[in-house]
Amino acid sequence: DTLWDLAVAEVEKRENAEGDGEGAEVLEKSVLFVGSKNGGKTTIILRCLDREEIPKPTLALEYTFGRRGRRHNAPKDIAHFWELGGGTSLQELIRVPITSSNIRTFAIVLVLDLSKPNKLWTTMESLLQVTMNHVNKILTKLGKTNPEVPTEIRQRMWNNLQKDHPDYELVDPFPLPLVIIGSKYDIFQEFDSEMRKIISKTLRFVSHYYGASLVFTSKSEALLLKARILINNLAFGIDKSKSVSVDHSRPLFIPAGLDSLHQIGPPPASDSDIGKLHANTPLELWKKVFEKTFPPESSCDLQYTKDPAQDLQYAEYEVDVMRAQKNE
């Protein structure tokens, strides 16, 4: 035997001895982070991967990955982390990471900046709608060749809710596993208590309606750890905590399926106001009540879509000088 043959035999012997031979399968999952511009997505990703780097502005769509072993000497599972920069301005790029080949193992994390409530609903609605449209297109396409796949994916989302849950008929789960993170809680907790209550109740309703988990976080280590628990569940299948915090005077932490419309209560508006709001769905009603208190700001995210070269975060002195000469 050559030295190489002996080495191969030794490795095979060790693997078989530990029961991690051919049966050990490497699991791969993908998580796409979307949300408010400068909302803290990069910080959350770095914390999940135990990296001590200083966060840099995200350029368009960025990729990184993490690995985690289920047990000693076992092959490590892989999690692909995608991050969409620019708030809602580059949302068409959502189509790049989500494909028909990985949709079964894909999840979404939506990070919303709690310190800017006037942009909150617009950002959330816009990004969830684009994602949902793209996912539904993929599921329709897959359904033509393999009808079981879309059914299996949708059923998996319904499984977050127990069959005997009182809201089983009233919610409409998002087609992919979804975690909603309210970031910058340290600024948010300085808000007036009534404002905090409206934002918290609204996000609880939206999360429950879409079958999503909800957590509020900031740069505090304890709060980042709670967000990390939910993300590790999406990325590596690690059990998520069953603890729940629904007190509006404290950071919210509600894993999917553990809230209820009865606990959330009605939209925070008087009966006469609700009567004047013409809404076709509960989601639309909550939107109108929320936007009555926090009128949406015209988002400046979209101003760069026609010419990203005008966006200061892509500035490169030498290139910009040459472009200016060319334009002249």
Coordinates of C-alpha atoms in Angstrom, one line a residue:
D1 CA 0.0 0.0 0.0
T2 CA 1.1 3.5 -0.7
L3 CA 1.1 6.2 2.0
W4 CA -2.0 7.6 0.4
D5 CA -3.9 4.3 0.6
L6 CA -3.0 3.9 4.2
A7 CA -4.3 7.5 4.9
V8 CA -7.6 6.8 3.1
A9 CA -8.1 3.5 5.0
E10 CA -7.3 5.3 8.4
V11 CA -9.9 8.0 7.7
E12 CA -12.6 5.5 6.7
K13 CA -11.8 3.4 9.8
R14 CA -12.3 6.5 12.0
E15 CA -15.5 7.6 10.3
N16 CA -17.0 4.1 10.6
A17 CA -16.0 3.8 14.3
E18 CA -17.8 7.0 15.1
G19 CA -20.9 6.1 13.1
D20 CA -20.5 9.1 10.8
G21 CA -19.8 7.3 7.6
E22 CA -22.0 7.5 4.5
G23 CA -25.1 8.1 6.6
A24 CA -23.9 11.6 7.8
E25 CA -25.6 14.1 5.6
V26 CA -24.6 17.8 5.5
L27 CA -27.7 20.0 5.7
E28 CA -27.7 23.3 3.8
K29 CA -30.2 26.1 4.5
S30 CA -30.4 29.6 3.2
V31 CA -31.6 32.8 5.0
L32 CA -32.3 36.1 3.3
F33 CA -32.1 39.3 5.4
V34 CA -34.2 42.2 4.1
G35 CA -35.5 45.3 5.8
S36 CA -35.0 49.0 6.7
K37 CA -31.9 50.8 5.4
N38 CA -29.3 51.1 8.2
G39 CA -31.6 49.0 10.3
G40 CA -28.8 46.7 11.7
K41 CA -29.0 43.6 9.4
T42 CA -25.2 43.3 9.1
T43 CA -24.7 43.6 12.9
I44 CA -27.3 40.8 13.5
I45 CA -25.6 38.5 10.9
L46 CA -22.1 39.1 12.4
R47 CA -23.5 38.3 15.9
C48 CA -25.1 35.1 14.7
L49 CA -21.7 34.0 13.1
D50 CA -19.7 35.1 16.2
R51 CA -17.6 37.5 14.2
E52 CA -16.1 40.5 15.9
E53 CA -15.9 42.7 12.7
I54 CA -17.1 46.3 12.5
P55 CA -20.2 46.3 10.2
K56 CA -19.7 48.0 6.9
P57 CA -22.5 49.4 4.7
T58 CA -24.1 46.7 2.5
L59 CA -23.6 47.0 -1.2
A60 CA -26.6 45.8 -3.1
L61 CA -26.8 42.0 -2.3
E62 CA -24.1 40.5 -0.1
Y63 CA -23.4 36.8 0.7
T64 CA -21.7 35.1 3.6
F65 CA -22.0 31.7 5.2
G66 CA -21.8 29.9 8.5
R67 CA -21.0 26.3 9.6
R68 CA -22.1 24.4 12.6
G69 CA -21.4 20.8 13.7
R70 CA -24.3 18.9 15.2
R71 CA -21.9 16.8 17.3
H72 CA -18.2 16.2 17.7
N73 CA -16.4 15.1 14.5
A74 CA -19.7 15.1 12.5
P75 CA -19.7 17.0 9.1
K76 CA -20.8 20.6 9.7
D77 CA -24.1 21.9 8.4
I78 CA -23.9 25.0 6.2
A79 CA -26.1 28.1 6.4
H80 CA -26.0 30.6 3.5
F81 CA -26.7 34.1 4.6
W82 CA -27.8 36.7 2.0
E83 CA -28.4 40.3 2.8
L84 CA -30.2 42.9 0.7
G85 CA -29.0 46.4 1.1
G86 CA -30.7 49.7 0.3
G87 CA -34.0 49.2 2.1
T88 CA -36.6 48.8 -0.6
S89 CA -34.7 50.4 -3.5
L90 CA -33.1 47.1 -4.7
Q91 CA -35.9 44.8 -3.9
E92 CA -35.9 43.2 -7.4
L93 CA -32.6 41.5 -6.4
I94 CA -34.7 39.3 -4.1
R95 CA -35.1 37.0 -7.1
V96 CA -31.4 36.2 -7.2
P97 CA -31.0 34.1 -4.0
I98 CA -34.5 32.4 -3.9
T99 CA -34.6 29.7 -6.6
S100 CA -36.7 26.6 -7.3
S101 CA -33.7 24.4 -6.3
N102 CA -33.4 25.9 -2.8
I103 CA -36.9 27.0 -1.9
R104 CA -37.5 24.1 0.4
T105 CA -34.7 25.1 2.7
F106 CA -35.1 28.9 2.4
A107 CA -36.2 31.4 5.1
I108 CA -36.7 35.2 5.4
V109 CA -35.6 37.6 8.2
L110 CA -37.3 41.0 8.0
V111 CA -35.5 43.7 10.0
L112 CA -37.6 46.8 10.8
D113 CA -36.1 49.9 12.3
L114 CA -38.4 50.7 15.3
S115 CA -36.9 54.2 15.7
K116 CA -38.6 55.2 12.3
P117 CA -42.2 54.2 12.6
N118 CA -43.3 56.4 9.7
K119 CA -41.3 54.2 7.3
L120 CA -42.1 51.0 9.0
W121 CA -45.3 49.8 7.3
T122 CA -44.2 50.9 3.8
T123 CA -40.9 49.0 4.1
M124 CA -42.5 45.9 5.6
E125 CA -45.4 45.8 3.0
S126 CA -43.2 46.4 0.0
L127 CA -40.5 43.8 0.9
L128 CA -43.0 41.1 1.9
Q129 CA -45.1 41.6 -1.2
V130 CA -42.1 41.4 -3.6
T131 CA -40.9 38.2 -1.8
M132 CA -44.3 36.6 -1.7
N133 CA -44.9 37.3 -5.4
H134 CA -41.5 35.8 -6.4
V135 CA -42.0 32.7 -4.1
N136 CA -45.6 32.1 -5.5
K137 CA -44.2 32.2 -9.1
I138 CA -41.6 29.6 -8.2
L139 CA -44.3 27.4 -6.4
T140 CA -46.6 27.7 -9.4
K141 CA -43.8 26.6 -11.8
L142 CA -42.8 23.7 -9.5
G143 CA -46.5 22.7 -9.2
K144 CA -46.7 22.0 -12.9
T145 CA -44.1 19.3 -12.8
N146 CA -44.4 18.1 -9.1
P147 CA -47.7 19.2 -7.5
E148 CA -46.6 17.7 -4.1
V149 CA -43.8 20.2 -3.6
P150 CA -45.9 23.5 -3.2
T151 CA -48.4 21.6 -1.0
E152 CA -45.6 20.3 1.2
I153 CA -44.0 23.8 1.5
R154 CA -47.3 25.5 2.3
Q155 CA -48.4 22.8 4.8
R156 CA -45.1 23.1 6.6
M157 CA -46.0 26.8 7.4
W158 CA -49.5 25.8 8.7
N159 CA -47.8 23.3 11.0
N160 CA -46.6 26.3 13.1
L161 CA -50.2 26.7 14.2
Q162 CA -51.9 23.9 16.2
K163 CA -55.0 22.6 14.5
D164 CA -57.1 23.5 17.5
H165 CA -55.6 27.1 17.6
P166 CA -58.6 29.5 17.7
D167 CA -57.2 31.6 14.8
Y168 CA -56.5 28.7 12.5
E169 CA -59.1 29.9 10.0
L170 CA -58.2 33.6 10.4
V171 CA -54.5 33.8 9.5
D172 CA -52.7 33.4 6.2
P173 CA -49.1 32.1 6.7
F174 CA -46.3 33.5 4.7
P175 CA -45.1 30.8 2.1
L176 CA -41.6 30.6 3.7
P177 CA -40.5 30.6 7.3
L178 CA -40.3 34.2 8.5
V179 CA -38.8 36.1 11.4
I180 CA -39.6 39.7 12.0
I181 CA -37.0 41.6 14.0
G182 CA -37.7 45.1 15.4
S183 CA -34.3 46.7 15.7
K184 CA -33.0 49.8 17.7
Y185 CA -35.1 48.9 20.7
D186 CA -32.9 51.2 22.8
I187 CA -34.2 54.3 20.9
F188 CA -37.8 52.9 20.7
Q189 CA -38.1 52.5 24.5
E190 CA -37.7 56.3 24.8
F191 CA -41.0 56.8 22.8
D192 CA -44.3 57.7 24.5
S193 CA -45.9 54.6 25.9
E194 CA -49.0 54.9 23.7
M195 CA -46.8 55.1 20.5
R196 CA -44.9 52.0 21.7
K197 CA -48.2 50.1 22.3
I198 CA -49.5 50.9 18.8
I199 CA -46.3 49.8 17.1
S200 CA -46.0 46.6 19.3
K201 CA -49.6 45.6 18.8
T202 CA -49.4 46.2 15.0
L203 CA -46.2 44.1 14.6
R204 CA -47.7 41.4 16.8
F205 CA -50.8 41.2 14.5
V206 CA -48.7 41.2 11.3
S207 CA -46.4 38.5 12.7
H208 CA -49.3 36.3 13.9
Y209 CA -51.2 36.8 10.6
Y210 CA -48.2 35.6 8.6
G211 CA -47.3 32.8 11.0
A212 CA -44.0 34.5 11.7
S213 CA -41.8 34.9 14.9
L214 CA -41.3 38.3 16.3
V215 CA -38.4 39.7 18.4
F216 CA -37.3 43.2 19.4
T217 CA -33.5 43.7 19.6
S218 CA -30.8 46.4 20.0
K219 CA -27.0 46.3 20.4
S220 CA -27.5 44.9 23.9
E221 CA -26.0 41.4 24.1
A222 CA -29.0 39.9 25.9
L223 CA -31.5 41.1 23.1
L224 CA -29.1 40.1 20.3
L225 CA -29.0 36.6 21.8
K226 CA -32.8 36.3 21.6
A227 CA -32.7 37.2 17.9
R228 CA -29.9 34.8 17.4
I229 CA -32.0 31.9 18.9
L230 CA -34.7 32.4 16.2
I231 CA -32.2 32.8 13.4
N232 CA -30.3 29.7 14.4
N233 CA -33.6 27.8 14.3
L234 CA -34.0 28.9 10.6
A235 CA -30.3 28.4 9.7
F236 CA -29.4 25.2 11.5
G237 CA -32.6 23.7 12.8
I238 CA -31.7 24.4 16.4
D239 CA -34.7 24.3 18.7
K240 CA -36.3 27.7 19.2
S241 CA -37.1 28.9 22.7
K242 CA -40.7 28.3 24.0
S243 CA -40.5 31.4 26.2
V244 CA -42.8 34.3 25.3
S245 CA -42.7 38.0 26.2
V246 CA -45.8 40.0 25.1
D247 CA -45.6 42.9 27.6
H248 CA -45.5 46.1 25.6
S249 CA -43.3 47.8 28.2
R250 CA -40.6 45.2 27.6
P251 CA -38.8 43.9 24.4
L252 CA -41.2 41.5 22.6
F253 CA -40.2 37.8 22.0
I254 CA -42.9 35.7 20.4
P255 CA -42.0 32.5 18.5
A256 CA -44.3 31.6 15.6
G257 CA -47.7 30.2 16.6
L258 CA -47.5 31.2 20.3
D259 CA -49.7 34.4 20.0
S260 CA -53.4 34.8 19.4
L261 CA -55.8 37.5 18.1
H262 CA -57.6 37.4 21.5
Q263 CA -54.3 38.3 23.3
I264 CA -53.4 41.0 20.8
G265 CA -56.8 42.6 21.0
P266 CA -58.5 44.9 18.4
P267 CA -56.6 47.7 16.5
P268 CA -55.8 50.6 18.8
A269 CA -58.5 53.0 17.7
S270 CA -62.0 54.0 18.9
D271 CA -65.0 52.1 17.5
S272 CA -66.2 55.2 15.7
D273 CA -62.8 55.7 14.0
I274 CA -62.7 52.0 13.0
G275 CA -66.2 52.4 11.5
K276 CA -65.1 55.2 9.3
L277 CA -62.1 53.3 7.9
H278 CA -63.1 51.3 4.9
A279 CA -61.0 48.1 4.9
N280 CA -61.7 44.8 3.1
T281 CA -59.3 42.7 5.2
P282 CA -58.1 42.7 8.9
L283 CA -54.6 43.4 7.6
E284 CA -55.8 46.5 5.7
L285 CA -57.7 47.7 8.8
W286 CA -54.5 47.5 10.9
K287 CA -52.6 49.3 8.2
K288 CA -55.1 52.2 8.2
V289 CA -55.1 52.5 12.0
F290 CA -51.3 52.4 12.1
E291 CA -50.9 55.0 9.3
K292 CA -53.4 57.3 11.0
T293 CA -50.9 57.7 13.9
F294 CA -47.8 57.3 11.8
P295 CA -48.4 58.8 8.3
P296 CA -46.0 57.2 5.8
E297 CA -43.1 59.3 4.8
S298 CA -42.4 59.4 1.1
S299 CA -39.5 56.9 1.0
C300 CA -36.2 58.3 -0.4
D301 CA -35.0 54.8 -0.9
L302 CA -36.2 54.7 -4.5
Q303 CA -34.5 57.9 -5.7
Y304 CA -31.3 56.0 -6.7
T305 CA -32.9 53.1 -8.6
K306 CA -32.6 54.8 -12.0
D307 CA -28.9 55.7 -11.4
P308 CA -27.1 53.8 -8.6
A309 CA -24.0 55.8 -9.5
Q310 CA -25.5 58.7 -7.6
D311 CA -25.7 56.7 -4.4
L312 CA -22.9 57.9 -2.0
Q313 CA -22.3 54.5 -0.6
Y314 CA -20.9 53.3 -4.0
A315 CA -18.5 56.3 -4.2
E316 CA -15.1 55.5 -5.7
Y317 CA -13.0 58.6 -6.2
E318 CA -10.9 57.4 -9.3
V319 CA -13.9 55.9 -11.1
D320 CA -16.1 58.9 -10.3
V321 CA -13.5 61.3 -11.7
M322 CA -13.2 59.3 -15.0
R323 CA -17.0 59.1 -15.2
A324 CA -17.2 62.9 -14.8
Q325 CA -14.7 63.4 -17.6
K326 CA -16.6 61.0 -19.8
N327 CA -19.9 62.8 -19.1
E328 CA -18.3 66.2 -20.0

